[in-house]
Amino acid sequence: MTPENEAAARYFSAITAALSGLEVFMRDDRSPLYRHGIVAKIVAEYIARLDKSFSCWRNRLGFMDTFRISRADSGYPVFQNLLELENDRRQADTRLAGIPLAGELREEMADFILRHKEFPQALQKSMAERLYLEDVKSGSTFGPFTLAQTAKVSVNPKTLRPYYLVHWASFDGSANLPLIYMVTVEDSSEDMIRQLVDSSGKLNERVDIPLPVDGLLNPELAHRFDDFTEKNSAYTLSPATIAVNLDKDFEPLHPKQLRRVVLGPFYSAGITDNNTTVTEVLAKVRKPENAWLLTWTIQEVYSKAEKPGRKGLFSSEKTTQEFFINTDDLEAARQGVSSYENHALIPHEAYQALYAAGEAQKIFSGYKVHILSKGQVISDV
């Protein structure tokens, strides 16, 4: 195995362990998101998509020589890898038609070894390509942009408007970071109120809503909403900016809360160099598969009040939200959020190394630390 392949194998083992640990954490009843069960479930679904992408990329290395990651910044693959994954997904059927079936390839490989007494590298590459294309064909990878889904529908008893929990995701091409978005939005469209709200002010049980629903539940606004989310998902946009834009661009939609989960940066010994201190300490961890650190941030902005609209003969104003920005917290003000949480997940062995080096307190200042040990996540350390 070449040094490049050894490094890639270490990286894939580390990121796979990190994402598996993160999924365990999201499903743990001590997770801060667990009390919002549907939120943790949504995040876990996107983590599973990321995990599938890494599984595909690992297979891709069996027949392609290069794989680039953002070593100095996010620790994630560069955006080009996601574009190639998406392109390969579209071409999968055509390319698979030109590659023998897995059973045939195994027979050819066995026959080649018997006849030539050497390993059939060309056949191995064909097998790796077939496995990769079959894997990527499923479409459940983390793409450059994942269209919105409506995950929950209810009625606000005060406003008597239906409201939706809608989520989508993007991989920011500049920051090379996976971003997960969730918005709770009320809908004052007359048609939707008539259909979804019964005479007692509750959700109309006679309307069958097969959740999750692709796109925004309101069909009149669904395409526009997709366009909006695709154009307003950049990491450089603050959650407050996105929420204000949504409030401004859609007359009948009233965003009450917007969450963004930023998955990263990721640190891996001998691979990433996005933090010198972390890199140096992780390099001392005995087992390479435990020499990593995954961080993530949960950002939230919510509406503290609604300014009523005004309809006049010559001009009118739409109903607008007043979003709360915590200006008492300089970091919250900088991020454009009501609140935020920084989290870090790290294997027990790596945490011990950081603690022994006297770096743990400095590195994890401002973070909620979660330690992965024997398949369990220990928080509040």
Coordinates of C-alpha atoms in Angstrom, one line a residue:
M1 CA 0.0 0.0 0.0
T2 CA 1.4 3.4 -1.0
P3 CA 1.8 6.2 1.7
E4 CA -1.0 8.1 -0.1
N5 CA -3.3 5.1 0.2
E6 CA -2.3 4.5 3.8
A7 CA -3.2 8.1 4.6
A8 CA -6.5 7.8 2.8
A9 CA -7.3 4.6 4.7
R10 CA -6.6 6.3 8.0
Y11 CA -8.7 9.3 7.0
F12 CA -11.7 7.2 6.0
S13 CA -11.5 5.1 9.1
A14 CA -11.4 8.2 11.3
I15 CA -14.2 10.1 9.6
T16 CA -16.4 6.9 9.5
A17 CA -15.8 6.4 13.3
A18 CA -16.6 10.1 13.9
L19 CA -19.9 10.1 12.0
S20 CA -20.9 6.8 13.6
G21 CA -20.2 8.3 17.0
L22 CA -22.1 11.5 16.1
E23 CA -25.1 9.4 15.1
V24 CA -24.9 7.5 18.4
F25 CA -24.9 10.9 20.2
M26 CA -27.9 12.2 18.3
R27 CA -29.9 9.2 19.2
D28 CA -28.8 9.3 22.9
D29 CA -31.4 10.6 25.3
R30 CA -28.8 13.0 26.9
S31 CA -28.3 14.8 23.6
P32 CA -29.4 18.4 23.7
L33 CA -31.4 17.7 20.5
Y34 CA -33.0 14.5 21.8
R35 CA -35.7 16.4 23.6
H36 CA -36.7 17.7 20.2
G37 CA -37.0 14.1 18.9
I38 CA -37.8 15.0 15.3
V39 CA -34.8 17.5 15.1
A40 CA -32.3 14.8 16.3
K41 CA -33.9 12.4 13.8
I42 CA -33.5 14.8 10.9
V43 CA -29.9 15.5 11.8
A44 CA -29.2 11.7 12.0
E45 CA -30.7 11.2 8.5
Y46 CA -28.2 13.7 7.1
I47 CA -25.4 12.1 9.0
A48 CA -26.3 8.8 7.4
R49 CA -26.2 10.5 4.0
L50 CA -22.7 11.7 4.8
D51 CA -21.6 8.3 5.9
K52 CA -22.9 6.8 2.6
S53 CA -20.9 9.4 0.7
F54 CA -17.7 8.4 2.5
S55 CA -18.5 4.7 1.8
C56 CA -18.8 5.6 -1.9
W57 CA -15.6 7.6 -1.9
R58 CA -13.7 4.8 -0.2
N59 CA -14.8 2.4 -3.0
R60 CA -13.9 5.1 -5.6
L61 CA -10.2 5.0 -4.4
G62 CA -10.1 1.4 -5.6
F63 CA -10.0 2.6 -9.2
M64 CA -9.1 6.3 -8.9
D65 CA -5.8 7.6 -7.6
T66 CA -6.7 11.0 -6.2
F67 CA -9.0 12.2 -3.5
R68 CA -8.6 15.8 -2.1
I69 CA -9.7 17.1 1.2
S70 CA -9.7 20.5 2.7
R71 CA -6.7 19.8 5.0
A72 CA -6.1 23.3 6.3
D73 CA -9.8 24.3 6.9
S74 CA -12.8 22.0 7.3
G75 CA -11.1 18.6 7.2
Y76 CA -13.8 17.5 4.8
P77 CA -13.5 16.5 1.1
V78 CA -13.3 19.5 -1.3
F79 CA -16.5 20.4 -3.1
Q80 CA -15.3 18.9 -6.4
N81 CA -15.7 15.4 -4.9
L82 CA -19.4 16.0 -4.3
L83 CA -19.9 17.2 -7.9
E84 CA -18.2 14.1 -9.2
L85 CA -20.3 11.9 -6.9
E86 CA -23.4 13.5 -8.2
N87 CA -22.3 13.2 -11.8
D88 CA -21.4 9.5 -11.3
R89 CA -24.8 8.9 -9.8
R90 CA -26.5 10.2 -13.0
Q91 CA -24.2 8.0 -15.2
A92 CA -24.3 4.9 -13.0
D93 CA -26.6 2.8 -15.1
T94 CA -24.8 3.5 -18.3
R95 CA -21.4 2.7 -16.8
L96 CA -22.6 -0.4 -15.0
A97 CA -23.9 -1.8 -18.3
G98 CA -20.2 -1.9 -19.5
I99 CA -18.8 -3.7 -16.4
P100 CA -19.3 -7.5 -15.8
L101 CA -21.4 -8.5 -12.9
A102 CA -19.7 -9.0 -9.5
G103 CA -20.0 -12.8 -9.7
E104 CA -18.4 -12.9 -13.1
L105 CA -15.6 -10.6 -11.9
R106 CA -14.9 -12.9 -9.0
E107 CA -14.6 -15.9 -11.2
E108 CA -12.3 -14.1 -13.6
M109 CA -10.1 -12.9 -10.7
A110 CA -9.8 -16.5 -9.3
D111 CA -9.0 -17.8 -12.7
F112 CA -6.4 -15.1 -13.3
I113 CA -4.7 -15.9 -10.0
L114 CA -4.5 -19.6 -10.8
R115 CA -3.2 -19.1 -14.3
H116 CA -0.7 -16.2 -13.7
K117 CA 0.2 -16.6 -10.0
E118 CA -0.2 -12.9 -9.5
F119 CA -2.9 -10.5 -8.4
P120 CA -5.4 -9.3 -11.1
Q121 CA -5.2 -5.5 -10.5
A122 CA -7.2 -4.5 -13.6
L123 CA -10.0 -6.8 -12.5
Q124 CA -9.8 -5.5 -9.0
K125 CA -10.3 -2.0 -10.3
S126 CA -13.3 -3.1 -12.3
M127 CA -14.8 -4.7 -9.2
A128 CA -14.1 -1.5 -7.2
E129 CA -15.8 0.6 -9.8
R130 CA -18.9 -1.7 -9.9
L131 CA -19.2 -1.6 -6.1
Y132 CA -18.8 2.2 -6.2
L133 CA -21.4 2.7 -8.9
E134 CA -23.9 0.3 -7.2
D135 CA -23.4 2.2 -4.0
V136 CA -23.7 5.7 -5.4
K137 CA -26.7 4.7 -7.6
S138 CA -29.0 4.6 -4.5
G139 CA -29.0 8.4 -4.4
S140 CA -29.0 8.6 -0.6
T141 CA -25.6 10.4 -0.5
F142 CA -25.0 14.0 0.8
G143 CA -25.1 16.1 -2.4
P144 CA -24.1 19.6 -3.1
F145 CA -27.8 20.6 -2.3
T146 CA -30.6 18.5 -0.9
L147 CA -34.1 19.7 -1.6
A148 CA -36.4 20.6 1.2
Q149 CA -38.8 18.3 3.0
T150 CA -41.8 19.0 5.2
A151 CA -41.3 16.8 8.3
K152 CA -44.1 18.1 10.6
V153 CA -47.4 19.9 10.3
S154 CA -49.4 21.5 13.2
V155 CA -51.5 24.5 14.0
N156 CA -50.6 27.5 16.2
P157 CA -53.5 27.8 18.6
K158 CA -52.9 31.6 19.0
T159 CA -52.8 32.6 15.3
L160 CA -54.8 29.6 14.0
R161 CA -52.3 29.3 11.1
P162 CA -50.9 25.9 10.1
Y163 CA -47.1 25.7 10.6
Y164 CA -44.5 23.4 9.1
L165 CA -41.1 22.1 10.1
V166 CA -39.1 22.1 6.9
H167 CA -35.5 21.0 6.5
W168 CA -32.9 20.9 3.7
A169 CA -29.1 20.7 3.5
S170 CA -26.2 22.0 1.5
F171 CA -22.5 21.4 1.2
D172 CA -20.9 24.9 1.1
G173 CA -18.4 24.9 -1.7
S174 CA -16.2 27.7 -0.2
A175 CA -16.0 26.5 3.4
N176 CA -16.2 22.8 2.4
L177 CA -18.7 22.2 5.3
P178 CA -21.9 20.2 5.4
L179 CA -24.8 22.5 6.5
I180 CA -28.2 21.3 7.8
Y181 CA -31.1 23.8 7.9
M182 CA -34.5 23.5 9.7
V183 CA -37.1 26.2 9.8
T184 CA -40.5 26.4 11.6
V185 CA -42.7 28.6 9.4
E186 CA -46.4 29.6 9.7
D187 CA -48.5 29.8 6.6
S188 CA -51.3 32.4 6.4
S189 CA -52.4 31.3 2.8
E190 CA -56.2 31.2 2.8
D191 CA -56.3 27.9 0.9
M192 CA -54.0 26.2 3.3
I193 CA -55.8 27.5 6.4
R194 CA -59.1 26.3 4.9
Q195 CA -57.7 22.8 4.2
L196 CA -55.6 22.2 7.3
V197 CA -57.4 24.0 10.2
D198 CA -60.7 22.6 11.4
S199 CA -63.5 24.6 13.1
S200 CA -62.0 24.0 16.6
G201 CA -58.7 25.5 15.5
K202 CA -56.8 22.2 15.4
L203 CA -55.2 20.3 12.5
N204 CA -57.9 18.8 10.3
E205 CA -57.7 15.1 10.8
R206 CA -59.6 14.4 7.6
V207 CA -56.7 15.6 5.6
D208 CA -54.2 12.8 5.0
I209 CA -50.6 14.2 5.0
P210 CA -48.1 11.4 4.2
L211 CA -45.1 12.9 6.0
P212 CA -42.4 13.5 5.2
V213 CA -43.6 15.5 2.1
D214 CA -41.1 16.5 -0.5
G215 CA -40.8 20.3 -0.6
L216 CA -42.8 22.9 1.2
L217 CA -46.3 21.6 2.0
N218 CA -47.9 24.6 0.3
P219 CA -47.9 23.5 -3.5
E220 CA -48.4 27.1 -4.6
L221 CA -45.1 28.1 -3.0
A222 CA -43.1 24.9 -3.2
H223 CA -41.0 25.6 -6.3
R224 CA -40.2 29.2 -5.2
F225 CA -39.3 27.9 -1.8
D226 CA -36.8 25.4 -3.4
D227 CA -35.3 28.2 -5.4
F228 CA -35.0 30.3 -2.3
T229 CA -33.3 27.6 -0.2
E230 CA -30.8 26.8 -2.9
K231 CA -29.9 30.5 -3.2
N232 CA -29.9 31.2 0.6
S233 CA -27.9 28.3 2.1
A234 CA -24.3 29.7 1.9
Y235 CA -22.2 29.5 5.1
T236 CA -21.4 33.2 4.6
L237 CA -25.1 34.1 5.2
S238 CA -26.0 34.4 8.9
P239 CA -29.1 32.5 10.1
A240 CA -30.7 36.0 10.8
T241 CA -30.1 37.1 7.2
I242 CA -31.6 33.9 5.8
A243 CA -34.6 34.2 8.1
V244 CA -35.1 37.9 7.2
N245 CA -34.9 37.1 3.5
L246 CA -37.4 34.3 3.8
D247 CA -39.8 36.6 5.7
K248 CA -39.4 39.3 3.1
D249 CA -39.7 37.1 0.0
F250 CA -42.9 35.2 0.8
E251 CA -46.0 37.2 1.7
P252 CA -47.9 34.4 3.4
L253 CA -44.9 32.7 5.1
H254 CA -43.9 33.7 8.6
P255 CA -40.6 32.1 9.8
K256 CA -40.7 31.7 13.6
Q257 CA -37.4 29.8 14.1
L258 CA -34.5 28.9 11.9
R259 CA -31.8 26.4 13.0
R260 CA -28.5 25.7 11.2
V261 CA -26.2 22.8 12.1
V262 CA -22.7 23.2 10.9
L263 CA -20.9 19.8 10.9
G264 CA -17.3 20.6 11.3
P265 CA -14.4 21.2 11.3
F266 CA -13.0 17.7 11.5
Y267 CA -9.5 17.0 12.7
S268 CA -7.5 13.8 12.0
A269 CA -3.9 13.1 13.0
G270 CA -1.4 13.0 10.1
I271 CA -4.1 14.1 7.6
T272 CA -5.5 17.6 8.5
D273 CA -3.4 20.6 9.6
N274 CA -6.3 22.9 10.5
N275 CA -5.1 23.3 14.1
T276 CA -1.4 22.9 15.0
T277 CA -1.9 22.1 18.7
V278 CA -4.7 19.6 18.0
T279 CA -2.6 18.0 15.3
E280 CA 0.5 17.6 17.4
V281 CA -1.3 16.0 20.3
L282 CA -3.5 13.7 18.2
A283 CA -0.3 12.5 16.5
K284 CA 0.7 10.9 19.9
V285 CA -2.5 8.8 20.1
R286 CA -1.5 5.2 20.0
K287 CA -4.3 3.9 17.8
P288 CA -4.7 5.9 14.5
E289 CA -8.4 5.1 14.4
N290 CA -8.8 7.0 17.7
A291 CA -6.8 10.1 16.6
W292 CA -9.6 12.4 15.6
L293 CA -11.8 15.2 16.8
L294 CA -15.2 16.3 15.3
T295 CA -16.7 19.6 16.1
W296 CA -20.1 21.0 15.2
T297 CA -22.2 24.2 15.9
I298 CA -25.9 24.5 16.4
Q299 CA -27.1 28.1 15.5
E300 CA -30.6 29.3 16.2
V301 CA -32.5 32.5 15.5
Y302 CA -36.2 33.0 16.5
S303 CA -38.9 35.6 16.2
K304 CA -39.6 37.5 19.4
A305 CA -42.6 39.4 17.9
E306 CA -44.6 39.9 14.8
K307 CA -45.3 43.3 13.4
P308 CA -48.8 43.3 11.8
G309 CA -49.2 44.1 8.2
R310 CA -51.2 47.0 6.9
K311 CA -53.4 47.2 3.8
G312 CA -54.2 50.6 2.4
L313 CA -55.8 52.0 -0.7
F314 CA -52.5 53.1 -2.2
S315 CA -49.9 51.1 -0.4
S316 CA -49.6 48.1 1.9
E317 CA -47.1 46.4 4.2
K318 CA -46.7 42.7 4.8
T319 CA -46.6 41.1 8.2
T320 CA -43.0 40.9 9.4
Q321 CA -41.1 39.2 12.1
E322 CA -38.8 40.8 14.6
F323 CA -35.9 38.4 15.1
F324 CA -34.0 38.3 18.4
I325 CA -30.2 38.7 18.1
N326 CA -28.4 38.3 21.4
T327 CA -26.3 41.5 21.4
D328 CA -25.2 40.8 25.0
D329 CA -23.1 37.9 23.6
L330 CA -20.5 39.3 21.2
E331 CA -20.1 35.9 19.5
A332 CA -23.9 35.5 19.1
A333 CA -24.1 39.0 17.6
R334 CA -21.2 38.2 15.2
Q335 CA -22.9 35.0 14.0
G336 CA -26.3 36.7 13.7
V337 CA -28.2 34.3 16.0
S338 CA -30.4 34.3 19.1
S339 CA -28.2 31.5 20.5
Y340 CA -25.6 29.0 19.5
E341 CA -23.9 25.9 20.9
N342 CA -20.4 24.6 20.1
H343 CA -20.0 20.8 20.5
A344 CA -17.0 18.5 20.2
L345 CA -16.9 14.7 19.9
I346 CA -13.6 12.9 20.6
P347 CA -12.6 9.3 21.3
H348 CA -11.6 8.6 25.0
E349 CA -8.0 7.9 24.1
A350 CA -7.6 11.1 22.2
Y351 CA -9.2 13.1 25.0
Q352 CA -6.8 11.5 27.5
A353 CA -3.9 12.6 25.3
L354 CA -5.1 16.2 25.1
Y355 CA -5.8 16.2 28.9
A356 CA -2.4 14.8 29.7
A357 CA -0.7 17.4 27.4
G358 CA -2.5 20.1 29.4
E359 CA -4.3 21.3 26.2
A360 CA -7.9 20.1 26.9
Q361 CA -9.1 23.1 28.7
K362 CA -7.7 25.6 26.1
I363 CA -8.9 23.6 23.1
F364 CA -12.4 23.0 24.5
S365 CA -13.1 26.4 25.9
G366 CA -16.6 27.3 24.9
Y367 CA -17.4 23.8 23.8
K368 CA -19.7 21.1 25.2
V369 CA -17.5 18.0 25.1
H370 CA -18.7 14.5 24.4
I371 CA -16.4 11.5 24.7
L372 CA -16.9 8.4 22.6
S373 CA -15.9 5.3 24.6
K374 CA -16.8 1.6 23.7
G375 CA -19.7 2.7 21.5
Q376 CA -21.2 5.0 24.2
V377 CA -21.1 8.8 24.4
I378 CA -20.2 10.4 27.7
S379 CA -21.2 14.1 27.9
D380 CA -20.7 16.9 30.4
V381 CA -17.0 16.1 31.1

